[in-house]
Coordinates of C-alpha atoms and ligand atoms in Angstrom, one line a residue:
P333 CA 2.2 52.0 112.3
R334 CA 2.4 55.7 113.2
H335 CA 2.0 55.0 117.0
I336 CA 5.3 53.4 117.3
Y337 CA 7.3 56.2 118.8
G338 CA 10.7 56.7 117.3
E339 CA 9.6 55.8 113.7
R340 CA 11.5 58.9 112.5
K341 CA 12.6 58.0 109.0
N342 CA 10.2 58.7 106.3
S343 CA 7.6 60.3 108.5
W344 CA 4.0 59.7 107.1
G345 CA 5.7 57.3 104.6
M346 CA 7.4 60.3 103.0
D347 CA 10.4 59.3 101.0
L348 CA 12.4 62.4 100.3
S349 CA 14.7 60.5 97.9
N350 CA 11.6 60.0 95.7
E351 CA 11.4 62.9 93.3
H352 CA 7.6 62.7 93.0
V353 CA 7.1 62.7 96.8
L354 CA 9.6 65.6 97.2
S355 CA 8.0 67.7 94.5
Q356 CA 4.5 67.2 95.8
L357 CA 5.7 68.2 99.3
Q358 CA 7.5 71.3 97.8
D359 CA 4.2 72.2 95.8
D360 CA 2.2 72.0 99.0
M361 CA 4.8 74.0 100.8
T362 CA 4.8 76.7 98.1
M363 CA 1.1 77.0 98.3
A364 CA 1.4 77.4 101.9
S365 CA 4.0 80.1 101.5
G366 CA 1.4 82.4 99.9
I367 CA -0.8 82.5 103.0
D368 CA -0.8 85.9 104.7
F369 CA -0.7 85.3 108.4
N370 CA -2.4 87.8 110.6
V371 CA -2.6 86.6 114.2
S372 CA -3.5 87.5 117.7
S373 CA -4.2 85.7 121.0
L374 CA -6.9 83.0 121.0
T375 CA -8.9 83.7 124.1
H376 CA -12.4 82.8 125.3
H377 CA -13.5 86.4 125.4
D378 CA -12.2 89.3 123.3
V379 CA -9.1 90.9 124.7
A380 CA -7.3 94.1 123.7
H381 CA -4.0 93.9 121.8
I382 CA -1.2 96.4 121.3
P383 CA -0.4 97.2 117.5
A384 CA 0.7 94.3 115.4
F385 CA 4.2 94.1 114.1
A386 CA 5.7 92.3 111.0
V387 CA 7.5 89.0 111.5
L388 CA 10.5 88.6 109.1
N389 CA 12.0 85.4 107.9
P390 CA 15.3 85.0 109.7
A391 CA 16.9 83.6 106.5
N392 CA 15.7 86.5 104.4
H393 CA 14.5 89.8 105.9
T394 CA 12.8 90.8 102.8
D395 CA 10.3 88.0 103.3
V396 CA 7.5 89.1 105.6
V397 CA 5.9 86.0 107.1
G398 CA 2.9 87.7 108.7
Q399 CA 1.6 90.2 111.2
V400 CA 1.4 89.4 114.9
A401 CA -0.3 91.4 117.6
F402 CA 0.7 90.9 121.3
I403 CA -1.9 91.0 124.1
N404 CA -2.2 94.1 126.2
P405 CA -0.6 92.8 129.5
N406 CA -3.3 94.2 131.6
Q407 CA -5.8 91.8 129.9
V408 CA -3.9 88.7 131.1
S409 CA -5.7 88.5 134.4
D410 CA -9.0 88.1 132.8
V411 CA -7.6 85.2 130.7
V412 CA -6.4 83.4 133.8
G413 CA -9.9 83.9 135.4
V414 CA -11.4 82.1 132.4
A415 CA -9.0 79.2 132.8
I416 CA -9.8 78.8 136.5
N417 CA -13.6 78.9 135.8
A418 CA -13.3 76.2 133.2
Q419 CA -11.4 73.9 135.4
H420 CA -14.3 72.0 137.0
S421 CA -15.9 71.0 133.6
W422 CA -12.7 70.0 132.0
Q423 CA -11.7 67.9 135.0
N424 CA -15.0 65.9 134.5
V425 CA -14.3 65.1 130.9
S426 CA -13.1 61.4 130.9
P427 CA -9.4 60.7 130.2
K428 CA -10.5 58.7 127.2
Q429 CA -12.4 61.6 125.7
R430 CA -9.4 64.1 126.4
A431 CA -7.1 61.6 124.8
D432 CA -9.3 61.1 121.8
M433 CA -9.3 65.0 121.2
I434 CA -5.5 65.0 121.3
R435 CA -5.3 62.2 118.9
A436 CA -7.7 64.0 116.6
F437 CA -5.4 67.0 116.8
A438 CA -2.5 64.7 115.8
D439 CA -4.5 63.4 112.9
L440 CA -5.0 67.1 111.7
M441 CA -1.3 67.7 111.8
E442 CA -0.6 64.6 109.7
E443 CA -2.9 65.7 106.8
P444 CA -0.5 66.3 104.0
K445 CA -1.5 69.9 103.2
R446 CA -1.6 70.8 107.0
M447 CA 1.8 69.2 107.5
A448 CA 3.3 71.1 104.5
L449 CA 1.7 74.4 106.1
L450 CA 3.4 73.6 109.5
M451 CA 6.7 72.9 107.8
M452 CA 6.6 76.0 105.8
V453 CA 5.9 78.1 108.8
A454 CA 8.7 76.3 110.7
V455 CA 11.1 77.2 108.0
R456 CA 10.0 80.9 107.4
E457 CA 9.3 81.9 110.9
A458 CA 11.9 79.8 112.8
G459 CA 14.6 79.4 110.1
K460 CA 14.3 75.6 110.3
T461 CA 15.8 73.5 107.6
L462 CA 13.5 71.3 105.6
L463 CA 14.7 68.1 107.4
N464 CA 14.4 69.9 110.7
A465 CA 11.0 71.1 109.9
I466 CA 9.8 67.5 109.2
A467 CA 11.4 66.2 112.6
E468 CA 9.6 69.2 114.3
V469 CA 6.1 68.1 113.2
R470 CA 7.0 64.4 113.8
E471 CA 7.9 65.2 117.3
A472 CA 4.8 67.2 118.0
V473 CA 2.7 64.3 116.7
D474 CA 4.7 61.9 118.9
F475 CA 4.1 64.0 122.0
C476 CA 0.4 64.0 121.2
R477 CA 0.0 60.2 120.8
Y478 CA 2.4 59.5 123.6
Y479 CA 0.7 61.7 126.2
A480 CA -2.8 60.5 125.0
D481 CA -1.9 57.0 125.6
E482 CA -0.4 57.8 129.0
C483 CA -3.6 59.8 129.9
E484 CA -5.7 56.6 129.4
R485 CA -3.2 54.2 131.0
L486 CA -2.9 56.4 134.2
N487 CA -6.7 57.3 134.1
L488 CA -5.8 60.7 135.6
S489 CA -8.7 62.5 137.3
T490 CA -7.2 64.9 139.8
P491 CA -5.4 67.6 138.0
L492 CA -3.4 70.5 139.4
G493 CA -5.9 73.2 138.1
A494 CA -5.1 76.0 135.8
V495 CA -1.5 75.7 134.4
V496 CA 0.7 78.3 132.4
A497 CA 2.7 76.8 129.6
I498 CA 5.7 78.9 128.4
S499 CA 7.9 77.7 125.5
P500 CA 11.0 78.8 123.5
W501 CA 11.5 79.4 119.8
N502 CA 13.9 76.7 119.0
F503 CA 11.3 73.9 119.0
P504 CA 8.4 76.2 118.3
L505 CA 5.8 73.5 117.6
A506 CA 7.2 70.3 119.2
I507 CA 7.9 71.7 122.7
F508 CA 4.9 74.1 122.6
V509 CA 2.6 71.2 121.8
G510 CA 4.3 68.9 124.2
E511 CA 3.7 71.3 127.1
V512 CA 0.2 72.1 126.2
V513 CA -1.2 68.6 125.5
S514 CA 0.5 67.1 128.5
A515 CA -1.2 69.6 130.7
L516 CA -4.6 69.1 129.0
C517 CA -4.3 65.2 129.1
A518 CA -3.7 65.4 132.9
G519 CA -7.1 67.4 133.1
N520 CA -5.6 70.9 133.6
T521 CA -6.8 74.0 131.8
V522 CA -4.1 75.8 130.1
V523 CA -2.9 79.4 129.3
A524 CA -0.2 79.0 126.7
K525 CA 2.4 81.7 125.9
P526 CA 4.8 80.7 123.1
A527 CA 8.1 82.5 122.4
E528 CA 7.5 86.0 120.9
Q529 CA 9.5 84.9 117.9
T530 CA 7.3 82.2 117.0
S531 CA 3.7 83.1 117.5
I532 CA 2.4 82.1 114.2
I533 CA 3.1 78.4 114.4
A534 CA 1.6 78.3 118.0
H535 CA -1.4 80.1 116.7
L536 CA -2.0 77.3 114.0
A537 CA -1.6 74.6 116.7
V538 CA -3.9 76.1 119.1
S539 CA -6.6 76.8 116.4
W540 CA -6.3 73.1 115.4
L541 CA -6.6 71.9 119.0
H542 CA -9.8 73.9 119.2
E543 CA -10.9 72.3 115.9
A544 CA -10.1 68.9 117.3
G545 CA -12.6 69.5 120.2
I546 CA -10.6 71.3 123.0
P547 CA -12.9 74.0 124.3
T548 CA -11.9 77.5 123.9
D549 CA -12.1 78.3 127.6
V550 CA -10.0 75.2 128.5
L551 CA -7.1 76.1 126.2
Q552 CA -6.3 79.8 125.6
L553 CA -3.3 81.2 123.7
V554 CA -1.8 84.6 124.7
L555 CA 0.7 86.1 122.4
G556 CA 3.5 88.4 123.9
A557 CA 7.1 88.8 125.0
G558 CA 8.7 88.0 128.4
D559 CA 6.5 90.7 130.2
V560 CA 3.4 88.7 129.5
G561 CA 5.1 85.6 130.8
G562 CA 6.0 87.6 133.9
V563 CA 2.4 88.7 134.5
L564 CA 1.2 85.2 133.9
T565 CA 3.6 83.6 136.3
A566 CA 3.1 86.3 139.0
D567 CA -0.8 85.6 139.0
E568 CA -1.3 83.9 142.4
R569 CA -4.4 82.0 141.2
I570 CA -2.4 79.6 138.8
D571 CA -1.6 76.1 140.1
G572 CA 1.4 75.3 138.0
V573 CA 4.0 76.4 135.4
I574 CA 5.5 74.4 132.6
F575 CA 8.5 76.3 131.3
T576 CA 11.1 75.6 128.7
G577 CA 13.8 78.2 128.0
S578 CA 16.8 79.7 129.5
T579 CA 18.2 79.0 133.0
D580 CA 18.0 82.7 133.9
V581 CA 14.2 83.0 133.2
A582 CA 13.6 79.7 135.0
K583 CA 15.3 81.1 138.1
R584 CA 13.1 84.2 137.9
I585 CA 10.1 82.1 137.7
N586 CA 11.1 79.8 140.5
T587 CA 11.7 82.9 142.8
L588 CA 8.3 84.2 142.1
L589 CA 6.5 80.9 142.8
A590 CA 8.6 80.2 145.9
K591 CA 7.2 83.3 147.5
R592 CA 3.8 81.7 147.5
S593 CA 2.7 79.6 150.5
D594 CA 0.6 77.1 148.5
N595 CA 3.5 75.5 146.6
P596 CA 2.5 75.8 142.9
V597 CA 4.2 73.2 140.6
L598 CA 7.1 74.2 138.4
I599 CA 8.4 72.1 135.6
A600 CA 11.5 73.8 134.1
E601 CA 13.6 72.6 131.3
T602 CA 16.5 74.8 130.6
G603 CA 20.0 75.1 129.1
G604 CA 23.0 72.8 128.8
M605 CA 26.8 72.8 128.4
N606 CA 26.9 69.6 126.6
A607 CA 30.1 67.7 126.2
M608 CA 31.3 64.7 124.2
I609 CA 34.3 62.7 125.4
V610 CA 36.2 60.9 122.6
D611 CA 39.0 58.4 123.6
S612 CA 41.7 57.0 121.5
T613 CA 39.7 53.8 120.7
A614 CA 36.8 55.8 119.1
L615 CA 36.0 55.3 115.3
P616 CA 37.1 58.6 113.7
E617 CA 34.6 58.6 110.9
Q618 CA 31.7 58.0 113.2
V619 CA 33.0 60.6 115.6
C620 CA 33.3 63.1 112.9
A621 CA 29.7 62.6 111.6
D622 CA 28.2 62.6 115.1
V623 CA 30.2 65.8 116.1
L624 CA 28.9 67.7 112.9
A625 CA 25.3 66.6 113.6
S626 CA 25.5 67.5 117.3
A627 CA 27.2 70.8 117.0
F628 CA 25.9 72.3 113.8
D629 CA 22.5 70.8 113.0
S630 CA 19.8 73.5 113.6
A631 CA 22.7 76.0 113.7
G632 CA 23.5 74.7 117.1
Q633 CA 20.2 76.0 118.4
R634 CA 19.2 73.0 120.4
C635 CA 19.4 72.7 124.1
S636 CA 21.1 69.3 123.6
A637 CA 23.7 70.6 121.1
L638 CA 27.3 69.8 121.5
R639 CA 29.3 72.6 122.9
I640 CA 32.5 71.1 124.3
L641 CA 34.4 68.3 122.5
C642 CA 37.0 66.6 124.5
I643 CA 39.5 64.5 122.5
Q644 CA 42.2 62.1 123.9
E645 CA 45.6 63.8 122.9
D646 CA 46.8 60.6 121.1
I647 CA 44.3 61.0 118.3
A648 CA 43.4 64.7 118.6
E649 CA 45.5 65.9 115.6
P650 CA 44.0 63.7 112.9
M651 CA 40.6 63.9 114.5
I652 CA 40.4 67.7 114.5
E653 CA 41.8 67.8 110.9
M654 CA 39.0 65.4 109.9
I655 CA 36.4 67.5 111.5
K656 CA 37.7 70.7 110.0
G657 CA 37.6 69.0 106.6
A658 CA 34.0 67.9 107.1
M659 CA 33.0 71.3 108.3
D660 CA 34.4 72.9 105.0
E661 CA 31.7 70.7 103.3
L662 CA 28.7 72.1 105.3
V663 CA 26.3 74.2 103.2
V664 CA 25.2 77.3 105.1
S665 CA 22.4 78.8 103.2
D666 CA 18.7 79.0 102.5
P667 CA 16.8 76.5 104.8
R668 CA 14.2 75.7 102.1
L669 CA 16.8 73.9 100.0
L670 CA 17.3 70.2 100.8
S671 CA 21.0 70.7 100.0
T672 CA 21.4 73.2 103.0
D673 CA 22.8 71.8 106.4
V674 CA 22.9 74.9 108.3
G675 CA 20.3 77.7 108.3
P676 CA 20.1 81.0 110.1
V677 CA 20.0 81.8 113.8
I678 CA 16.8 83.1 115.0
D679 CA 17.3 87.0 115.1
S680 CA 19.7 89.7 115.2
E681 CA 20.0 89.7 119.0
A682 CA 21.1 86.1 118.9
Q683 CA 23.4 86.8 116.0
A684 CA 25.0 89.7 118.0
N685 CA 25.5 87.7 121.2
L686 CA 27.1 84.8 119.2
L687 CA 29.4 87.2 117.3
D688 CA 30.3 88.8 120.6
H689 CA 31.5 85.4 122.0
I690 CA 33.2 84.4 118.7
N691 CA 35.1 87.7 118.3
T692 CA 36.3 87.5 121.9
L693 CA 37.6 84.0 121.5
K694 CA 39.3 84.7 118.2
Q695 CA 41.7 87.0 120.1
T696 CA 43.1 84.1 122.1
S697 CA 42.3 80.9 120.5
D698 CA 43.0 78.9 117.2
Y699 CA 39.9 78.5 115.1
H700 CA 38.4 77.0 111.9
E701 CA 35.4 78.9 110.4
V702 CA 33.0 77.8 107.6
R703 CA 32.0 80.0 104.6
V704 CA 28.4 81.1 104.5
T705 CA 27.1 80.3 101.0
D706 CA 24.2 82.7 100.8
G707 CA 23.5 84.8 103.9
E708 CA 23.4 88.5 103.2
Q709 CA 19.7 88.8 103.6
G710 CA 19.4 87.1 107.0
T711 CA 20.9 86.4 110.4
F712 CA 23.5 83.7 109.7
V713 CA 26.3 82.8 111.9
A714 CA 29.2 80.8 110.2
P715 CA 29.9 77.5 112.1
I716 CA 33.1 77.7 113.9
L717 CA 35.5 75.4 115.9
F718 CA 37.7 76.8 118.5
E719 CA 40.6 74.9 120.2
L720 CA 40.8 75.9 123.9
K721 CA 43.5 75.1 126.4
D722 CA 40.9 74.3 129.1
L723 CA 37.3 75.2 129.8
S724 CA 37.7 78.2 132.1
Q725 CA 37.0 80.5 129.3
L726 CA 33.4 79.1 128.9
K727 CA 31.1 80.6 131.4
K728 CA 27.7 79.9 130.2
E729 CA 25.7 78.2 127.4
V730 CA 26.6 79.5 123.9
F731 CA 23.4 78.9 121.9
G732 CA 24.6 78.6 118.3
P733 CA 27.0 76.9 115.9
V734 CA 30.1 77.2 117.9
L735 CA 32.2 74.2 118.9
H736 CA 34.9 74.4 121.6
V737 CA 37.5 71.6 121.5
V738 CA 39.9 70.6 124.3
R739 CA 42.5 67.9 124.4
Y740 CA 43.1 65.7 127.3
K741 CA 45.8 63.0 128.2
A742 CA 44.6 59.6 129.3
H743 CA 45.4 60.2 133.0
E744 CA 43.5 63.5 132.8
L745 CA 40.1 61.9 132.0
D746 CA 38.6 62.4 135.5
D747 CA 39.8 66.0 135.7
V748 CA 38.0 66.7 132.3
I749 CA 34.8 65.1 133.6
D750 CA 35.0 67.1 136.8
S751 CA 35.6 70.4 135.0
I752 CA 32.5 69.7 132.9
N753 CA 30.4 68.9 136.0
K754 CA 31.7 72.1 137.7
K755 CA 29.8 74.1 135.1
G756 CA 26.7 73.0 137.0
Y757 CA 24.6 72.0 133.9
A758 CA 23.5 68.4 133.6
L759 CA 21.6 67.9 130.4
T760 CA 23.1 65.9 127.5
H761 CA 26.6 64.4 127.1
G762 CA 28.2 62.0 124.6
I763 CA 30.9 59.2 124.8
H764 CA 32.8 57.7 122.0
S765 CA 34.9 54.7 122.9
R766 CA 35.2 51.0 122.2
I767 CA 36.1 50.1 125.8
D768 CA 33.1 49.1 127.9
G769 CA 34.9 50.0 131.1
T770 CA 35.6 53.6 130.0
I771 CA 32.1 54.0 128.9
E772 CA 30.8 52.9 132.3
H773 CA 33.3 54.9 134.2
I774 CA 32.4 58.1 132.4
T775 CA 28.7 57.5 132.6
N776 CA 28.8 57.0 136.3
R777 CA 31.0 60.1 136.9
I778 CA 29.5 62.7 134.6
Q779 CA 26.3 64.7 135.6
A780 CA 23.8 64.4 133.0
G781 CA 20.1 63.8 132.2
N782 CA 20.9 62.0 129.0
V783 CA 24.1 60.2 128.0
Y784 CA 24.5 59.0 124.5
I785 CA 27.1 56.4 123.5
N786 CA 28.8 56.1 120.2
R787 CA 26.2 58.2 118.5
N788 CA 25.2 61.8 118.1
I789 CA 23.8 63.6 121.1
V790 CA 20.6 65.3 119.7
G791 CA 17.1 64.4 118.7
A792 CA 15.7 62.5 121.8
V793 CA 12.7 60.4 120.7
V794 CA 9.5 60.8 122.6
G795 CA 8.6 57.7 124.7
V796 CA 11.9 56.1 123.9
Q797 CA 14.4 58.5 125.2
P798 CA 12.7 60.8 127.8
F799 CA 14.5 64.0 127.8
G800 CA 15.5 66.5 130.6
G801 CA 18.3 67.4 133.0
H802 CA 19.0 68.6 136.5
G803 CA 21.2 71.3 138.2
L804 CA 21.1 74.4 136.1
S805 CA 19.4 72.3 133.2
G806 CA 16.1 71.9 134.8
T807 CA 13.8 70.3 137.4
G808 CA 12.6 67.2 135.7
P809 CA 10.5 65.2 135.2
K810 CA 11.7 64.3 131.7
A811 CA 9.5 65.2 128.8
G812 CA 8.2 62.3 126.8
G813 CA 8.7 60.1 129.8
C814 CA 6.4 58.1 132.0
F815 CA 6.5 60.5 135.0
Y816 CA 5.5 63.7 133.2
L817 CA 1.9 63.5 133.4
Q818 CA 2.0 62.4 137.1
R819 CA 3.8 65.8 138.0
L820 CA 0.9 67.5 136.3
S821 CA -1.7 65.8 138.5
R822 CA -2.3 65.3 142.2
L823 CA -2.4 61.5 141.8
D824 CA -0.2 59.7 144.3
S825 CA 2.3 57.4 142.8
W826 CA 0.8 54.4 144.7
D827 CA -2.4 54.9 142.6
I828 CA -0.6 54.4 139.2
P829 CA -1.5 51.2 137.5
T830 CA 1.5 49.1 136.5
Ligands
NAD1201 P1 14.0 82.4 126.9 O1 14.2 82.0 128.4 O2 14.6 83.8 126.6 O3 12.5 82.4 126.6 C1 11.6 81.3 126.8 C2 10.3 81.8 127.0 O4 10.2 82.5 128.3 C3 9.7 82.7 125.9 O5 8.3 82.4 125.7 C4 9.8 84.1 126.7 O6 8.9 85.0 126.1 C5 9.5 83.7 128.1 N1 10.0 84.7 129.1 C6 11.0 85.5 129.0 N2 11.1 86.3 130.2 C7 10.1 85.8 131.0 C8 9.7 86.1 132.4 N3 10.4 87.0 133.0 N4 8.8 85.3 132.9 C9 8.1 84.4 132.2 N5 8.4 84.2 131.0 C10 9.4 84.7 130.3 O7 14.7 81.3 126.1 P2 14.6 81.2 124.5 O8 15.7 82.1 124.0 O9 13.3 81.3 123.9 O10 15.2 79.6 124.2 C11 16.4 79.2 124.3 C12 16.7 78.6 125.6 O11 15.8 77.5 125.9 C13 18.1 77.9 125.6 O12 18.7 78.3 126.9 C14 17.9 76.5 125.5 O13 19.0 75.6 126.1 C15 16.7 76.4 126.3 N6 16.0 75.1 125.9 C16 15.9 74.1 126.8 C17 15.3 72.9 126.3 C18 15.1 71.7 127.2 O14 14.4 70.8 127.1 N7 16.0 71.7 128.3 C19 14.6 72.8 125.2 C20 14.6 73.9 124.3 C21 15.3 75.1 124.6

């Protein structure tokens, strides 16, 4: 049954190894690819926009996905005013009714033609591979059903008020939907601002949430870049901000909110410098598969992606050779093809930042780089592995398909863990070992939100593996976990039913 969270394989009963199922999906996606998107904000009253611009497919810049118009920033205040006025009536809608609307929205996303449309937009607007696009929609549905169930279980009736939800481009549907529906379930009104790169998929989601019954003054969408996010978070009438994105922007928002005397709530989920520690007892083939999935899937554009691989010296040489061999088999190409493993990075700014980092490290470090099969038309970055002497050259999160490898001797294990901790991030780490004592020791010493043992370190499942970190990686509570809705309400923990 679809309400079992974590049911990832063959979503909606889809078996992609079945040629008929695959060709039906591809037909639906082809039909969806002909749609000419022309989107602007979805607000309760008409607002002025600045002239629209064309959104280009990151894998192929000759493919125009649609036209997007950003809101005029001086209109943002009126939108916030509407959200505040709508607060009282939404608060009085019962948790059961709120939850049912969110479930109705999940049902809409699961209709095959709509699902194909969402997938097509995720591929063309965000450069997702086909498999990543399926997982994207699956996760958005999981968030809806999980938070709807939580909403009824907790029977929340005292929300924060009007909440701003700001999201990144790398999970343009799942994280956007997770933020929005959690706040709505808890009884808040919402002004949502998706990342500027992925407005179209967010526009689809909000229009379907309205179709599912969420009133247009309770949920409004404003399209814009960081300046619009800045105006929203500076509005002293808002009661809370849910933010997912870079650590730098989270700090800026935190500084703004901290100046207020009324303590608005901030939930921030930010970056990571995620490591995997592999000792000499690990199973090499399994390590190899998990490293490739963790470092290069989604072109490394996951907050949980593997950046630092630490391998015990005794097995380092053959282990690194095996990983290099497997890297050579990666297909870096058109994300619409099932055969593609790695698609493009989001835009030319991201590409330039990554190439800057790569070209600097190439001067001093050994590396192994993959060939891009078909990338002239888009913003591709070839997956690359660097061997570093230590971690001092890594100063901040590198958000792309770049893996940094260091070797350690058995007696240096604690030094390695401490050097990872010193980076200040604490999001996702992995351990590969067959010694229980080693696993326990590393788990206790390393700073992390999520630690994965003898598996890859990406793809946390809503309701099963609540996701989030601390330090430079965020504030908590974890998304897709049982404390999330409580943070969005004024309910005291002793009122929570068990
Ligand atoms: P970003 O911080 O550049 O942008 C995120 C959002 O913030 C966008 O909507 C952007 O328009 C908005 N924004 C920019 N400046 C703002 C300002 N001054 N005030 C308010 N809003 C502003 O991040 P990104 O490039 O979109 O996403 C990639 C980052 O997100 C990476 O660092 C990644 O690790 C992180 N991320 C974290 C998680 C997590 O769960 N921890 C999940 C996904 C992505």
